[in-house]
XYZ file of C-alpha atoms in Angstrom:
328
model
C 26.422 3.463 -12.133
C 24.631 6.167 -10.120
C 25.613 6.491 -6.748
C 22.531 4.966 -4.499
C 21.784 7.040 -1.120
C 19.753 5.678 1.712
C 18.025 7.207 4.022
C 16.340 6.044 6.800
C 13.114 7.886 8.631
C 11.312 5.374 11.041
C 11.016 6.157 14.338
C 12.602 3.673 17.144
C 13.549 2.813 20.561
C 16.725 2.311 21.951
C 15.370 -1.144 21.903
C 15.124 -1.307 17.926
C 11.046 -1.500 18.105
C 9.591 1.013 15.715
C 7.486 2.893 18.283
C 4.860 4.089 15.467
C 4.286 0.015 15.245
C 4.067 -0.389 18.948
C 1.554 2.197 19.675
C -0.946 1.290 17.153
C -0.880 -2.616 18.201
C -1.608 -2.156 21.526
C -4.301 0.884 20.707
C -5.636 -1.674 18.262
C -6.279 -4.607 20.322
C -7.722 -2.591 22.793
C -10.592 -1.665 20.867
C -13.873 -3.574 20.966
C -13.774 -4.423 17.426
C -9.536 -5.230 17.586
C -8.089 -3.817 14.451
C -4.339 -3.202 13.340
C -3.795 -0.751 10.379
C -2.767 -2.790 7.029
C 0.016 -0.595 6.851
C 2.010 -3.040 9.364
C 1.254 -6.123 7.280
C 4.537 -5.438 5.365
C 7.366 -6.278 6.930
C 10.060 -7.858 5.293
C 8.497 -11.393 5.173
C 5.274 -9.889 4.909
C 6.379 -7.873 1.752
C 7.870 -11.432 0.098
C 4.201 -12.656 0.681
C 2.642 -10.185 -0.900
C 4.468 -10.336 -3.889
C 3.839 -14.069 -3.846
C -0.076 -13.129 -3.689
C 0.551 -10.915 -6.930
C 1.570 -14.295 -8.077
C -1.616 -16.905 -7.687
C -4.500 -16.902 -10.050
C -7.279 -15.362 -8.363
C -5.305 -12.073 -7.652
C -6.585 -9.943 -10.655
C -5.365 -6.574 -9.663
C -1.663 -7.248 -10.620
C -2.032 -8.386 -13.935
C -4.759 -5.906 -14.925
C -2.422 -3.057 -13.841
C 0.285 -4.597 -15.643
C -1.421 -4.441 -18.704
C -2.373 -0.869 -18.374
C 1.220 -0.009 -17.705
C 2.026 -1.748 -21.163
C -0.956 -0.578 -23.248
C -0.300 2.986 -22.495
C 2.992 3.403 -22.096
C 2.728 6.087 -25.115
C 0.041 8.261 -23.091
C 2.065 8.074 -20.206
C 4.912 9.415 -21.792
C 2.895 12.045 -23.791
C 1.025 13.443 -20.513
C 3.932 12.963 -18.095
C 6.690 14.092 -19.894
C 10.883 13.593 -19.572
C 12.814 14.283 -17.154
C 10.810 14.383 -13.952
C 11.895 12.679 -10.270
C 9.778 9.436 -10.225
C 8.825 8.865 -6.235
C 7.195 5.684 -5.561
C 5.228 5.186 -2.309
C 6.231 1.643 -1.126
C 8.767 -0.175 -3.000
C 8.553 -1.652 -6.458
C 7.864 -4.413 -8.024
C 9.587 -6.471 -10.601
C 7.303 -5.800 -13.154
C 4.657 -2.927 -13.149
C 8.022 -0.161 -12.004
C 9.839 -0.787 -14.617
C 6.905 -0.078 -17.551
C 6.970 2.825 -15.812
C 10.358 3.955 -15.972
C 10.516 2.772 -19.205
C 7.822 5.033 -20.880
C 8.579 8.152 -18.610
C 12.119 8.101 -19.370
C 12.686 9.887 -15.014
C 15.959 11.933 -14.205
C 15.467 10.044 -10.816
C 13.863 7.357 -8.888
C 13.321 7.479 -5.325
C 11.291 4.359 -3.949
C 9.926 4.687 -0.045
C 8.767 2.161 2.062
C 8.921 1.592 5.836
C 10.571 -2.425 4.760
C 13.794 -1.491 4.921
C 15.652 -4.864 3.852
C 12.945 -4.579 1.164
C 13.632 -1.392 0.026
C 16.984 -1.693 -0.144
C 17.080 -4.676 -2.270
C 13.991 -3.513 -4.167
C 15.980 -0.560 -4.995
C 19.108 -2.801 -6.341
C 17.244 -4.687 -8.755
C 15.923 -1.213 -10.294
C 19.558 0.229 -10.032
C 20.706 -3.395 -12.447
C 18.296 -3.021 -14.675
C 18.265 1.025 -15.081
C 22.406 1.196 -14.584
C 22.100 5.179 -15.953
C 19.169 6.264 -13.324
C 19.914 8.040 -10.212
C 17.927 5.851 -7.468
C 17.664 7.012 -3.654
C 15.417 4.745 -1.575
C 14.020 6.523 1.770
C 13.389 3.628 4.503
C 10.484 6.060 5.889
C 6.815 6.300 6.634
C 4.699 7.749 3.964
C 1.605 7.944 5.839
C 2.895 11.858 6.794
C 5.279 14.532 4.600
C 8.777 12.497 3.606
C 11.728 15.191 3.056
C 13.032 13.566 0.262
C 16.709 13.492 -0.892
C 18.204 16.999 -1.731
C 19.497 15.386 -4.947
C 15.836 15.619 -6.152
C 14.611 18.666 -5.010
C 14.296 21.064 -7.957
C 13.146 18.540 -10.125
C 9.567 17.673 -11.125
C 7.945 14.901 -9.457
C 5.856 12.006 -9.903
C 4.252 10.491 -7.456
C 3.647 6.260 -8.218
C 1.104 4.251 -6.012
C 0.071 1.517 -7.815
C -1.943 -1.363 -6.841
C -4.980 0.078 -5.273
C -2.923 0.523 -1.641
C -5.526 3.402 -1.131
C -7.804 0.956 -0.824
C -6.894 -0.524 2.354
C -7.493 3.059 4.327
C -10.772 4.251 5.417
C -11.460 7.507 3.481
C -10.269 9.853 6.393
C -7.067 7.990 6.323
C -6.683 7.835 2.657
C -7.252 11.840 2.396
C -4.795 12.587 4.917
C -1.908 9.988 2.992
C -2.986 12.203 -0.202
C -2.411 15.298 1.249
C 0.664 13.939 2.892
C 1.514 12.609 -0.380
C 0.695 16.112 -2.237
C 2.919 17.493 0.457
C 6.276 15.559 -0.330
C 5.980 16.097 -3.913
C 5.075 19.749 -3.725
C 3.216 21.900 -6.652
C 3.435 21.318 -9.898
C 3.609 17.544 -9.252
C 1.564 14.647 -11.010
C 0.232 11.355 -8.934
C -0.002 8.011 -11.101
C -2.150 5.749 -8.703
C -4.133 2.466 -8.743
C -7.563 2.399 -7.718
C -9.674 -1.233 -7.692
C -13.281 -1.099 -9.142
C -16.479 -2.899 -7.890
C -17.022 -5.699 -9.568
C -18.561 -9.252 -8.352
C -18.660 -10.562 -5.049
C -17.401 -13.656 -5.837
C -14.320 -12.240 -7.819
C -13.224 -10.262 -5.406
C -13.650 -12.793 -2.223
C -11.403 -15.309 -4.161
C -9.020 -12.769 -4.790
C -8.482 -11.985 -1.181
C -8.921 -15.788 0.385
C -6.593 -17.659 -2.823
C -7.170 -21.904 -2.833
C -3.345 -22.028 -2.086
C -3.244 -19.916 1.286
C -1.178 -17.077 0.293
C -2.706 -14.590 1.661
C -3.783 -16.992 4.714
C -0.501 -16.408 5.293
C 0.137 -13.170 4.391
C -2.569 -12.199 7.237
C -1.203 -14.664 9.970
C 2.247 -13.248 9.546
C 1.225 -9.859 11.352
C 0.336 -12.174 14.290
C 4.102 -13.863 13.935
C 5.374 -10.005 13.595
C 3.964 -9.001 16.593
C 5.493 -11.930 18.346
C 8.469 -11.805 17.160
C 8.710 -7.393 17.421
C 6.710 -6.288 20.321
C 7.041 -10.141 23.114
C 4.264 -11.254 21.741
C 2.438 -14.615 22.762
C -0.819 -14.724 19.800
C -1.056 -18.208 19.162
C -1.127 -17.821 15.214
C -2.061 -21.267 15.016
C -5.293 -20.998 16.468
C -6.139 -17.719 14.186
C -8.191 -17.805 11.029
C -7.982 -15.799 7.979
C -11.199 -14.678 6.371
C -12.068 -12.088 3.625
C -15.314 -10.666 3.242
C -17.160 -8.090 1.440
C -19.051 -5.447 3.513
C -21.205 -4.116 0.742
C -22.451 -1.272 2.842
C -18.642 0.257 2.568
C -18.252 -1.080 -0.754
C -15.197 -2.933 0.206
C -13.257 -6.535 1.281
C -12.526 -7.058 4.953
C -9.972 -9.396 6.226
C -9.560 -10.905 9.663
C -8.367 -12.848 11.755
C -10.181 -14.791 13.760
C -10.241 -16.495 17.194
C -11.082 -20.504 16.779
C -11.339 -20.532 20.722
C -10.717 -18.457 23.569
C -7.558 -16.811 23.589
C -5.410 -14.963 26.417
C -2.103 -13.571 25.015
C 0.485 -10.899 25.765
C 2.005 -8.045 23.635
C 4.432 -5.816 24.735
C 3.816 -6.872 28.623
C 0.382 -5.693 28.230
C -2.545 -8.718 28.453
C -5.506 -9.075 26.070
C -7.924 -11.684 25.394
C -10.192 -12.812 22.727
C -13.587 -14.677 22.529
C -14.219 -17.758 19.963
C -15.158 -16.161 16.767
C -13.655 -12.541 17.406
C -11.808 -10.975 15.445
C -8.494 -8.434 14.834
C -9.533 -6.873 11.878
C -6.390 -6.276 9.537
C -6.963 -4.861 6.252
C -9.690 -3.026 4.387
C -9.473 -3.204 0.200
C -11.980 -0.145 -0.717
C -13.185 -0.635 -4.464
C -14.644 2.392 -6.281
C -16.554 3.906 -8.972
C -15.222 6.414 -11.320
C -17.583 8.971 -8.729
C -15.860 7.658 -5.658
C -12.040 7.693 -6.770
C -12.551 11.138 -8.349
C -13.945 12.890 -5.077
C -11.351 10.607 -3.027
C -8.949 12.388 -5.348
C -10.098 16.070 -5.033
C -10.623 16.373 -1.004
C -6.879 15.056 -0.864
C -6.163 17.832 -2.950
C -5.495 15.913 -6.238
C -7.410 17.022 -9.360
C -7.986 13.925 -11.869
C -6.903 14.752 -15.348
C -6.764 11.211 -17.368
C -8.298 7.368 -16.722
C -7.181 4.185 -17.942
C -8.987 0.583 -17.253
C -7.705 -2.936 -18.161
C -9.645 -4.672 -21.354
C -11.967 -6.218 -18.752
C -12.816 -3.300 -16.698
C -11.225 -4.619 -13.382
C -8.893 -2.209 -12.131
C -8.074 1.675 -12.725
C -4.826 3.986 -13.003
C -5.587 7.626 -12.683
C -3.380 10.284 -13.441
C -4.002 12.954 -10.979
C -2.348 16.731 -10.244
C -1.570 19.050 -7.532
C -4.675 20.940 -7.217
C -4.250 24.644 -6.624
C -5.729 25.604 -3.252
C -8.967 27.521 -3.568
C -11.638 28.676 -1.197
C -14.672 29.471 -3.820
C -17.076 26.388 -4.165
């Protein structure tokens, strides 16, 4: 079997607290409209939640992708091609990765995600189940350029970002992760990534507020990790998830909100909430074939192939490195 390298490239304290995590918590609550980027949803027990969500039957996105991955897997391997370094922005899952792998036939694998514990183990049950490929997870944030291992560096890359994760930034955010992204993998790369599609309200409010409180769950646990990280005192019990659709940004909303008044403290600093206030946690953008391509092209990606599921829920573009031009 392949050796497996780690690396690790999160920023912390002396104290252990990743400082990146720190900073935007307490610029977060701060605001007048509280919000906390999703990005810090997934730690480790976050992550395990998540995949639980991909789970329960109002979660659409997961099993639409999955049966892209499967349908295609010729076109994939006829517009990708052999041999290239397969880089995977936030670890992968038991099921969609491995379609991948399968139908690119990669010299390499190299999953990132700022999880570590999840990473790492992420990265063992690919290493089982592909014994002959090469796998190097990088514990790192992939919000900005990720030096990735020299083991991979003359080789081809494509980039994987399934699931419609560029969903949950605001467009400013999500063109600076693509031209982060488009900045790890260098020219000459290709980008494989999700992208959710507008479709009915009630759809996608179920799939973000499931009758078994997954993701309920899923949201209060950034309350717990805050606790439990930065000396937190949020009384999660007295939070409420909601999702919502906020049509004017064509996307879901979730928060938490207050049930009463609240007084709390986070990293020795004191905030307070009103009944009915909210932290706002996650955004899940949804787009038309319009909206994803110019997403795509100011992050410096140039779309060259679509794929939908048979019911039109979900997308995968293929995307690549766009050459840098001035000329309209």
């Amino acid at each position: 079997m392949p050796t497996q390298q780690g690396l690790t490239l999160v920023d912390k304290d002396d104290s252990g607290v990743d400082t990146a995590f720190r900073g935007d918590v307490l610029a977060g609550l701060a605001q007048p409209q509280k919000a906390i980027p999703a990005r810090w949803l997934y730690d480790d027990a976050g992550s395990r939640l998540f995949e639980e969500i991909t789970q329960v039957p109002e979660y659409y996105p997961t099993r639409a992708e999955t049966e892209i991955l499967s349908a295609e897997a010729g076109e994939f391997a006829r517009l990708i091609g052999e041999g290239r370094a397969v880089v995977e922005f936030g670890s992968g899952s038991s099921v969609k990765t491995p379609l991948l792998l399968s139908a690119v036939d990669p010299a390499a694998y190299v999953p990132l995600d700022i999880s570590g514990d999840f990473l790492r183990a992420a990265a063992e049950r690919l290493s089982a189940q592909f014994p002959d490929l090469p796998v190097y997870p990088v514990e790192a944030d992939f919000m900005r350029q990720v030096e990735l291992p020299a083991e991979v560096s003359v080789l081809p890359k494509l980039g994987f970002f399934p699931g419609s994760t560029i969903g949950n930034m605001v467009p400013r955010t999500a063109v600076d992760l693509l031209r982060a992204m488009r900045a790890t993998l260098g020219s000459n790369s290709l980008l494989l990534i999700g992208m959710d599609l507008i479709k009915d309200i009630g759809v996608l409010e179920a799939a973000y507020d499931d009758a078994a409180g997954v993701t309920a769950a899923f949201n209060r646990n950034l309350a717990r990790r805050i606790n439990s990280e930065l000396g937190g005192t949020i009384p999660v019990e007295r939070l409420r998830h909601e999702a919502r659709w906020n049509d004017e940004f064509a996307r879901i909303e979730m928060h938490l909100v207050a049930q009463e008044p609240l007084e709390f403290i986070v990293a020795d600093q004191p905030f307070a909430m009103a009944r009915g206030e909210t932290i706002h946690t996650e955004n899940s953008h949804k787009f038309s074939r319009r909206s994803a391509n110019a997403l795509l092209l100011a992050g410096g990606w140039t779309p060259v192939a679509r794929w939908t599921d048979s019911e039109d829920l979900f997308s995968l573009i293929l995307a690549e490195a766009s050459v840098p031009r001035n000329a309209p």
